[in-house]
CSV table of C-alpha atoms (C1' of nucleotides) in Angstrom, one decimal:
chain,number,residue,atom,x,y,z
A,1,MET,CA,1.3,19.9,24.2
A,2,ASN,CA,4.9,18.9,24.1
A,3,ASP,CA,7.9,20.9,25.3
A,4,THR,CA,10.3,19.8,22.8
A,5,VAL,CA,8.2,21.3,20.0
A,6,PRO,CA,8.4,25.0,19.2
A,7,TRP,CA,4.7,25.7,19.8
A,8,LEU,CA,3.2,29.0,18.6
A,9,SER,CA,3.3,32.0,20.8
A,10,ALA,CA,0.0,33.3,22.1
A,11,GLU,CA,-0.1,36.0,19.4
A,12,GLU,CA,0.9,33.7,16.6
A,13,GLN,CA,-1.8,31.3,17.8
A,14,ARG,CA,-4.4,34.1,17.7
A,15,SER,CA,-3.4,35.1,14.2
A,16,TRP,CA,-3.3,31.5,13.0
A,17,ARG,CA,-6.7,30.8,14.4
A,18,SER,CA,-8.1,33.9,12.8
A,19,LEU,CA,-6.8,32.9,9.4
A,20,VAL,CA,-8.3,29.4,9.7
A,21,ARG,CA,-11.6,30.7,10.9
A,22,LEU,CA,-11.7,33.2,8.1
A,23,HIS,CA,-11.2,30.6,5.5
A,24,GLN,CA,-13.7,28.2,6.9
A,25,LYS,CA,-16.4,30.9,7.1
A,26,LEU,CA,-15.6,32.6,3.9
A,27,PHE,CA,-15.6,29.5,1.7
A,28,SER,CA,-18.6,27.8,3.3
A,29,SER,CA,-20.6,31.1,2.9
A,30,LEU,CA,-19.5,31.5,-0.7
A,31,THR,CA,-20.4,27.9,-1.7
A,32,ALA,CA,-23.7,28.0,0.1
A,33,ASP,CA,-24.6,31.2,-1.6
A,34,LEU,CA,-23.6,29.9,-5.0
A,35,GLN,CA,-25.6,26.8,-4.5
A,36,ALA,CA,-28.7,28.6,-3.2
A,37,ARG,CA,-28.7,31.4,-5.9
A,38,SER,CA,-27.5,29.5,-8.9
A,39,GLY,CA,-27.6,25.7,-8.2
A,40,LEU,CA,-23.9,25.4,-8.8
A,41,SER,CA,-21.2,24.0,-6.6
A,42,GLY,CA,-17.8,25.7,-6.3
A,43,ALA,CA,-16.5,22.9,-8.5
A,44,ASP,CA,-19.1,23.6,-11.2
A,45,PHE,CA,-18.3,27.3,-11.1
A,46,GLU,CA,-14.6,26.8,-11.5
A,47,VAL,CA,-15.0,24.5,-14.5
A,48,LEU,CA,-17.5,26.7,-16.2
A,49,VAL,CA,-15.4,29.9,-15.6
A,50,ALA,CA,-12.3,28.2,-17.1
A,51,LEU,CA,-14.3,27.2,-20.1
A,52,THR,CA,-15.8,30.6,-20.8
A,53,ASP,CA,-12.3,32.1,-20.6
A,54,VAL,CA,-11.3,30.3,-23.7
A,55,PRO,CA,-12.4,30.8,-27.3
A,56,GLU,CA,-15.2,28.3,-28.3
A,57,GLY,CA,-15.5,27.2,-24.7
A,58,ARG,CA,-13.6,24.1,-25.5
A,59,LEU,CA,-10.6,22.5,-23.8
A,60,ARG,CA,-8.8,19.2,-23.6
A,61,PHE,CA,-9.1,17.5,-20.3
A,62,GLN,CA,-5.4,18.0,-19.7
A,63,ASP,CA,-5.4,21.7,-20.4
A,64,LEU,CA,-8.5,22.2,-18.3
A,65,ALA,CA,-7.0,20.3,-15.4
A,66,LYS,CA,-3.8,22.3,-15.6
A,67,GLU,CA,-5.8,25.6,-15.8
A,68,ILE,CA,-7.7,25.0,-12.6
A,69,GLU,CA,-4.9,22.9,-11.0
A,70,TRP,CA,-7.0,19.7,-10.5
A,71,GLU,CA,-6.1,16.1,-10.8
A,72,GLN,CA,-7.3,14.2,-13.9
A,73,SER,CA,-9.4,11.9,-11.9
A,74,ARG,CA,-11.2,14.6,-10.0
A,75,LEU,CA,-11.9,16.4,-13.3
A,76,SER,CA,-13.1,13.2,-14.9
A,77,HIS,CA,-15.6,12.5,-12.1
A,78,GLN,CA,-16.8,16.2,-12.2
A,79,ILE,CA,-17.3,16.3,-15.9
A,80,ARG,CA,-19.3,13.1,-15.8
A,81,ARG,CA,-21.6,14.7,-13.3
A,82,MET,CA,-21.8,17.9,-15.2
A,83,THR,CA,-22.5,16.2,-18.5
A,84,LYS,CA,-25.5,14.5,-16.9
A,85,ARG,CA,-26.8,18.0,-16.1
A,86,GLU,CA,-26.0,19.2,-19.6
A,87,LEU,CA,-23.8,22.0,-18.4
A,88,VAL,CA,-20.9,20.7,-20.5
A,89,ALA,CA,-20.5,18.0,-23.2
A,90,ARG,CA,-17.7,15.8,-24.3
A,91,GLU,CA,-16.2,15.7,-27.8
A,92,GLU,CA,-13.7,13.2,-29.2
A,93,CYS,CA,-10.3,14.4,-30.2
A,94,ALA,CA,-9.4,13.7,-33.8
A,95,GLU,CA,-5.7,14.4,-33.5
A,96,ASP,CA,-5.2,12.1,-30.4
A,97,GLY,CA,-7.3,9.1,-30.0
A,98,ARG,CA,-6.7,9.0,-26.3
A,99,GLY,CA,-7.8,12.5,-25.7
A,100,ALA,CA,-11.1,14.3,-25.3
A,101,PHE,CA,-12.5,17.8,-25.2
A,102,VAL,CA,-14.9,19.3,-22.8
A,103,VAL,CA,-17.2,21.9,-24.3
A,104,ILE,CA,-19.5,24.3,-22.5
A,105,THR,CA,-23.2,23.9,-23.6
A,106,GLY,CA,-25.6,26.8,-24.3
A,107,ARG,CA,-27.3,26.0,-21.1
A,108,GLY,CA,-23.9,26.0,-19.3
A,109,ARG,CA,-23.3,29.5,-20.7
A,110,GLU,CA,-26.6,30.8,-19.5
A,111,VAL,CA,-26.1,29.4,-16.1
A,112,ILE,CA,-22.6,30.6,-15.5
A,113,GLU,CA,-23.3,34.1,-16.7
A,114,ALA,CA,-26.2,34.5,-14.4
A,115,ALA,CA,-24.2,32.9,-11.6
A,116,ALA,CA,-21.2,35.1,-12.1
A,117,ALA,CA,-23.2,38.2,-11.9
A,118,LYS,CA,-24.7,37.2,-8.6
A,119,HIS,CA,-21.5,35.8,-7.3
A,120,VAL,CA,-19.6,39.0,-7.7
A,121,VAL,CA,-22.2,40.9,-5.7
A,122,THR,CA,-21.7,38.4,-2.9
A,123,VAL,CA,-18.0,38.7,-3.0
A,124,ARG,CA,-18.2,42.4,-2.8
A,125,ARG,CA,-20.7,42.3,0.1
A,126,LEU,CA,-18.8,39.7,2.0
A,127,VAL,CA,-15.2,40.5,1.3
A,128,VAL,CA,-14.3,43.7,-0.5
A,129,ASP,CA,-16.7,45.9,1.5
A,130,ALA,CA,-15.5,44.6,4.8
A,131,LEU,CA,-12.1,46.3,4.6
A,132,THR,CA,-10.8,49.7,3.4
A,133,PRO,CA,-9.2,49.6,0.0
A,134,ASP,CA,-5.8,49.8,1.5
A,135,GLU,CA,-6.5,46.9,3.9
A,136,PHE,CA,-7.9,44.8,1.1
A,137,ALA,CA,-4.8,45.5,-1.1
A,138,GLU,CA,-2.6,44.6,1.8
A,139,LEU,CA,-4.5,41.4,2.4
A,140,GLY,CA,-4.1,40.5,-1.2
A,141,ARG,CA,-0.4,41.2,-1.0
A,142,LEU,CA,0.1,39.0,2.1
A,143,SER,CA,-2.0,36.3,0.6
A,144,ALA,CA,0.1,36.3,-2.6
A,145,LYS,CA,3.3,36.2,-0.6
A,146,LEU,CA,2.1,33.3,1.6
A,147,GLY,CA,0.6,31.5,-1.4
A,148,ASP,CA,3.9,31.7,-3.2
A,149,HIS,CA,5.8,30.5,-0.2
A,150,ILE,CA,3.6,27.5,0.2
A,151,THR,CA,3.8,26.6,-3.5
A,152,GLY,CA,7.6,26.9,-3.3
A,153,SER,CA,8.0,24.8,-0.2
A,154,ARG,CA,6.1,21.8,-1.4
B,1,MET,CA,-19.5,39.7,-18.0
B,2,ASN,CA,-22.4,42.1,-17.5
B,3,ASP,CA,-22.2,45.9,-17.5
B,4,THR,CA,-25.0,46.4,-15.0
B,5,VAL,CA,-23.0,44.6,-12.4
B,6,PRO,CA,-20.2,46.4,-10.5
B,7,TRP,CA,-17.4,44.0,-11.3
B,8,LEU,CA,-14.2,44.1,-9.4
B,9,SER,CA,-11.4,46.4,-10.4
B,10,ALA,CA,-8.2,44.9,-11.8
B,11,GLU,CA,-6.5,45.4,-8.5
B,12,GLU,CA,-9.4,44.0,-6.4
B,13,GLN,CA,-9.6,41.1,-8.7
B,14,ARG,CA,-5.9,40.3,-8.2
B,15,SER,CA,-6.3,40.5,-4.4
B,16,TRP,CA,-9.3,38.4,-4.5
B,17,ARG,CA,-7.7,35.7,-6.6
B,18,SER,CA,-4.7,35.7,-4.3
B,19,LEU,CA,-6.9,35.0,-1.3
B,20,VAL,CA,-8.7,32.2,-3.1
B,21,ARG,CA,-5.5,30.7,-4.3
B,22,LEU,CA,-4.0,30.9,-0.8
B,23,HIS,CA,-7.0,29.1,0.7
B,24,GLN,CA,-6.8,26.3,-1.8
B,25,LYS,CA,-3.1,25.7,-1.5
B,26,LEU,CA,-2.9,26.2,2.2
B,27,PHE,CA,-5.7,23.8,3.1
B,28,SER,CA,-4.9,21.2,0.6
B,29,SER,CA,-1.2,21.2,1.8
B,30,LEU,CA,-2.2,21.0,5.5
B,31,THR,CA,-4.7,18.2,5.1
B,32,ALA,CA,-2.4,16.2,2.9
B,33,ASP,CA,0.4,16.7,5.4
B,34,LEU,CA,-1.8,15.7,8.3
B,35,GLN,CA,-3.0,12.6,6.4
B,36,ALA,CA,0.5,11.5,5.4
B,37,ARG,CA,2.2,12.0,8.7
B,38,SER,CA,-0.5,11.0,11.1
B,39,GLY,CA,-3.3,9.3,9.2
B,40,LEU,CA,-5.8,11.9,10.3
B,41,SER,CA,-8.1,13.9,8.2
B,42,GLY,CA,-8.7,17.6,9.0
B,43,ALA,CA,-12.1,16.5,10.4
B,44,ASP,CA,-10.5,13.9,12.7
B,45,PHE,CA,-8.0,16.5,13.9
B,46,GLU,CA,-10.6,19.1,14.8
B,47,VAL,CA,-12.8,16.6,16.7
B,48,LEU,CA,-9.8,15.2,18.7
B,49,VAL,CA,-8.5,18.7,19.5
B,50,ALA,CA,-11.8,19.8,20.8
B,51,LEU,CA,-12.1,16.7,23.0
B,52,THR,CA,-8.6,17.1,24.5
B,53,ASP,CA,-9.4,20.7,25.3
B,54,VAL,CA,-11.9,19.6,27.8
B,55,PRO,CA,-11.6,17.7,31.2
B,56,GLU,CA,-12.1,14.0,30.8
B,57,GLY,CA,-12.1,14.3,27.0
B,58,ARG,CA,-15.9,13.9,27.1
B,59,LEU,CA,-18.6,16.1,25.5
B,60,ARG,CA,-22.2,15.9,24.5
B,61,PHE,CA,-22.8,15.8,20.8
B,62,GLN,CA,-24.5,19.2,21.0
B,63,ASP,CA,-21.6,20.8,22.9
B,64,LEU,CA,-19.0,19.3,20.6
B,65,ALA,CA,-20.9,20.4,17.5
B,66,LYS,CA,-21.2,24.0,18.9
B,67,GLU,CA,-17.5,24.0,19.8
B,68,ILE,CA,-16.3,23.3,16.4
B,69,GLU,CA,-19.3,24.9,14.6
B,70,TRP,CA,-20.5,21.8,12.8
B,71,GLU,CA,-24.0,20.6,12.0
B,72,GLN,CA,-25.3,17.7,14.1
B,73,SER,CA,-25.5,15.4,11.1
B,74,ARG,CA,-22.0,16.0,10.0
B,75,LEU,CA,-20.8,15.2,13.5
B,76,SER,CA,-22.9,12.1,13.8
B,77,HIS,CA,-21.4,10.7,10.5
B,78,GLN,CA,-17.9,11.6,11.6
B,79,ILE,CA,-18.2,10.1,15.0
B,80,ARG,CA,-19.6,6.9,13.6
B,81,ARG,CA,-16.5,6.6,11.4
B,82,MET,CA,-14.1,7.6,14.1
B,83,THR,CA,-15.7,5.1,16.5
B,84,LYS,CA,-15.0,2.3,14.0
B,85,ARG,CA,-11.3,3.3,14.1
B,86,GLU,CA,-11.4,3.5,17.9
B,87,LEU,CA,-10.3,7.1,18.2
B,88,VAL,CA,-13.4,8.0,20.1
B,89,ALA,CA,-16.2,6.1,21.8
B,90,ARG,CA,-19.9,6.8,22.6
B,91,GLU,CA,-21.4,6.8,26.0
B,92,GLU,CA,-25.0,7.0,27.0
B,93,CYS,CA,-26.3,10.0,28.8
B,94,ALA,CA,-28.1,9.3,32.1
B,95,GLU,CA,-29.7,12.7,32.6
B,96,ASP,CA,-31.2,12.9,29.1
B,97,GLY,CA,-32.2,9.7,27.4
B,98,ARG,CA,-32.0,11.3,23.9
B,99,GLY,CA,-28.5,12.5,24.5
B,100,ALA,CA,-25.1,10.9,24.1
B,101,PHE,CA,-21.5,11.6,24.9
B,102,VAL,CA,-18.4,11.4,22.8
B,103,VAL,CA,-15.2,10.4,24.7
B,104,ILE,CA,-11.7,10.3,23.3
B,105,THR,CA,-10.1,6.9,23.7
B,106,GLY,CA,-6.5,6.2,24.9
B,107,ARG,CA,-5.5,5.5,21.3
B,108,GLY,CA,-7.2,8.8,20.3
B,109,ARG,CA,-5.1,10.6,22.8
B,110,GLU,CA,-1.8,9.1,21.6
B,111,VAL,CA,-2.7,9.8,18.0
B,112,ILE,CA,-3.7,13.4,18.5
B,113,GLU,CA,-0.7,14.2,20.7
B,114,ALA,CA,1.7,12.9,18.1
B,115,ALA,CA,-0.2,14.6,15.3
B,116,ALA,CA,-0.4,17.9,17.0
B,117,ALA,CA,3.4,18.0,17.5
B,118,LYS,CA,4.0,17.3,13.8
B,119,HIS,CA,1.2,19.6,12.7
B,120,VAL,CA,2.6,22.7,14.5
B,121,VAL,CA,6.0,22.2,12.8
B,122,THR,CA,4.2,22.2,9.4
B,123,VAL,CA,2.2,25.3,10.3
B,124,ARG,CA,5.3,27.1,11.3
B,125,ARG,CA,7.2,26.0,8.1
B,126,LEU,CA,4.3,26.7,5.8
B,127,VAL,CA,2.8,29.8,7.3
B,128,VAL,CA,4.5,31.5,10.2
B,129,ASP,CA,8.0,31.5,8.6
B,130,ALA,CA,6.7,32.8,5.3
B,131,LEU,CA,6.1,36.3,6.6
B,132,THR,CA,7.8,38.7,9.0
B,133,PRO,CA,6.3,38.8,12.5
B,134,ASP,CA,4.7,42.2,11.7
B,135,GLU,CA,3.3,40.9,8.5
B,136,PHE,CA,1.9,37.8,10.1
B,137,ALA,CA,0.3,39.8,12.9
B,138,GLU,CA,-1.2,42.1,10.3
B,139,LEU,CA,-2.6,39.1,8.4
B,140,GLY,CA,-4.1,37.9,11.6
B,141,ARG,CA,-5.7,41.3,12.2
B,142,LEU,CA,-7.2,41.5,8.7
B,143,SER,CA,-8.4,37.9,8.9
B,144,ALA,CA,-10.1,38.6,12.2
B,145,LYS,CA,-11.8,41.7,10.8
B,146,LEU,CA,-13.0,40.0,7.7
B,147,GLY,CA,-14.1,36.9,9.6
B,148,ASP,CA,-16.1,39.0,12.0
B,149,HIS,CA,-17.7,40.9,9.1
B,150,ILE,CA,-18.7,37.6,7.4
B,151,THR,CA,-20.1,36.2,10.6
B,152,GLY,CA,-22.1,39.3,11.1
B,153,SER,CA,-23.5,39.6,7.6
B,154,ARG,CA,-24.9,36.1,7.4
C,1,DT,C1',-52.8,11.8,32.6
C,2,DC,C1',-52.3,12.6,27.8
C,3,DC,C1',-51.5,15.6,24.0
C,4,DT,C1',-48.5,18.5,21.5
C,5,DA,C1',-44.5,20.8,20.5
C,6,DC,C1',-39.7,20.7,20.9
C,7,DT,C1',-35.0,18.7,21.1
C,8,DA,C1',-31.1,15.1,20.5
C,9,DG,C1',-29.3,12.4,17.6
C,10,DT,C1',-29.6,9.1,13.3
C,11,DT,C1',-30.1,7.7,8.8
C,12,DG,C1',-30.2,7.5,3.6
C,13,DA,C1',-29.4,9.6,-0.7
C,14,DC,C1',-26.5,12.0,-3.2
C,15,DA,C1',-22.5,15.2,-4.5
C,16,DC,C1',-17.6,15.7,-3.9
C,17,DG,C1',-12.3,14.4,-3.7
C,18,DT,C1',-8.4,11.1,-3.4
C,19,DC,C1',-6.0,7.0,-4.4
C,20,DA,C1',-4.8,3.2,-6.9
C,21,DA,C1',-5.7,0.2,-10.6
C,22,DC,C1',-7.2,-0.1,-15.2
C,23,DT,C1',-7.8,0.6,-20.6
C,24,DA,C1',-6.6,2.5,-24.8
C,25,DT,C1',-3.6,5.0,-27.7
C,26,DC,C1',0.7,7.0,-29.1
C,27,DC,C1',5.5,7.1,-30.1
C,28,DA,C1',10.5,6.0,-30.3
C,29,DC,C1',13.7,2.9,-31.1
C,30,DG,C1',15.5,-1.6,-32.6
D,1,DC,C1',7.1,-3.3,-38.7
D,2,DG,C1',6.4,-4.3,-33.6
D,3,DT,C1',7.1,-3.9,-29.0
D,4,DG,C1',7.7,-1.6,-24.6
D,5,DG,C1',7.2,2.5,-22.2
D,6,DA,C1',4.9,6.8,-21.6
D,7,DT,C1',0.5,9.5,-21.8
D,8,DA,C1',-4.8,10.5,-21.7
D,9,DG,C1',-8.5,9.5,-19.5
D,10,DT,C1',-11.7,6.2,-16.7
D,11,DT,C1',-13.3,3.6,-13.0
D,12,DG,C1',-14.3,1.7,-8.3
D,13,DA,C1',-13.7,2.0,-3.5
D,14,DC,C1',-14.0,4.8,0.2
D,15,DG,C1',-14.0,8.9,3.4
D,16,DT,C1',-16.3,13.3,3.5
D,17,DG,C1',-20.3,16.9,3.7
D,18,DT,C1',-25.2,18.5,3.1
D,19,DC,C1',-30.0,18.0,3.1
D,20,DA,C1',-34.3,16.3,4.4
D,21,DA,C1',-36.8,12.8,6.6
D,22,DC,C1',-36.9,10.1,10.5
D,23,DT,C1',-36.9,8.0,15.7
D,24,DA,C1',-37.1,8.6,20.3
D,25,DG,C1',-37.2,11.0,24.5
D,26,DT,C1',-38.5,15.5,27.1
D,27,DA,C1',-41.4,19.0,28.9
D,28,DG,C1',-45.3,22.0,29.5
D,29,DG,C1',-49.7,22.6,29.9
D,30,DA,C1',-55.2,21.4,29.6
DNA sequence: TCCTACTAGTTGACACGTCAACTATCCACG
DNA sequence: CGTGGATAGTTGACGTGTCAACTAGTAGGA
């Protein structure tokens, strides 16, 4: 495309395209599956998992945002939508008048528990079972290395 | 979460989470970089690349959609928005009154050429340089294997 | 010819994510 | 105190993506 730019070699290009294609297919399949089986978006799932991971299913906006590495405003929009569907609720924060808690509701718990059980089956079928245990471990190792590099070079 | 479900082992879980985390960081970094340097979304980029890959930079909606594996309606919305920004234009199709072409404009060509040059630098910095050549090749191989499995088991 | 089924593409409603601007509260320092 | 700057969270605008319903043109018979 331009000779002054160090373009990728044919082999690098193939690897890169495989990685991009994998991520597109994998995450579109996963979110479609989640939506179809449980009526949850990937965003809903992440929020609910983070809340069930914590005693009382209750977190400050701040802490929840940090936990799942989201921007405040994204979380605020998402919680508004999830509140309407009664998956979570808001609570005021006595210690800090600016702050607020997000709490998972009973319905939220039911939904996420059923969804997680189905989700893990799909992950196993689509991902874990596709590779040998050694290959999967190696993919994990390379992903971690690459992920750390990207985080570091931002 | 539920004993009747074959949950992932601790090691599988670690690998799986690394892969998810990689996906999130990689694509958010890439699209942010593309947006900041070239004013293009990932969607814009994909469309423009597909058009430059073809003589005359002209494709039927159908063929373009197939090329980049998008739904018709997604493409239709995207082309409407890109037309407004004069990156592409529509042309009627003489052979088939229902059909239409998408053509890249001169401005579209300028933009994508500049963007691609910058993009490849980022891909190299963020991805290729993070791993040894052997590791990168192995990641490509595993990605291809997994991607094929997912495509097959849909 | 005309009817029907199919195909190409569009549209509207709604969920999602980002950015920038905004409100309300807290807190540290004079 | 009280005031200015930082912090917590919200909001609106806009680009994006999906789904389902729609329009318009094509094609293959009876």
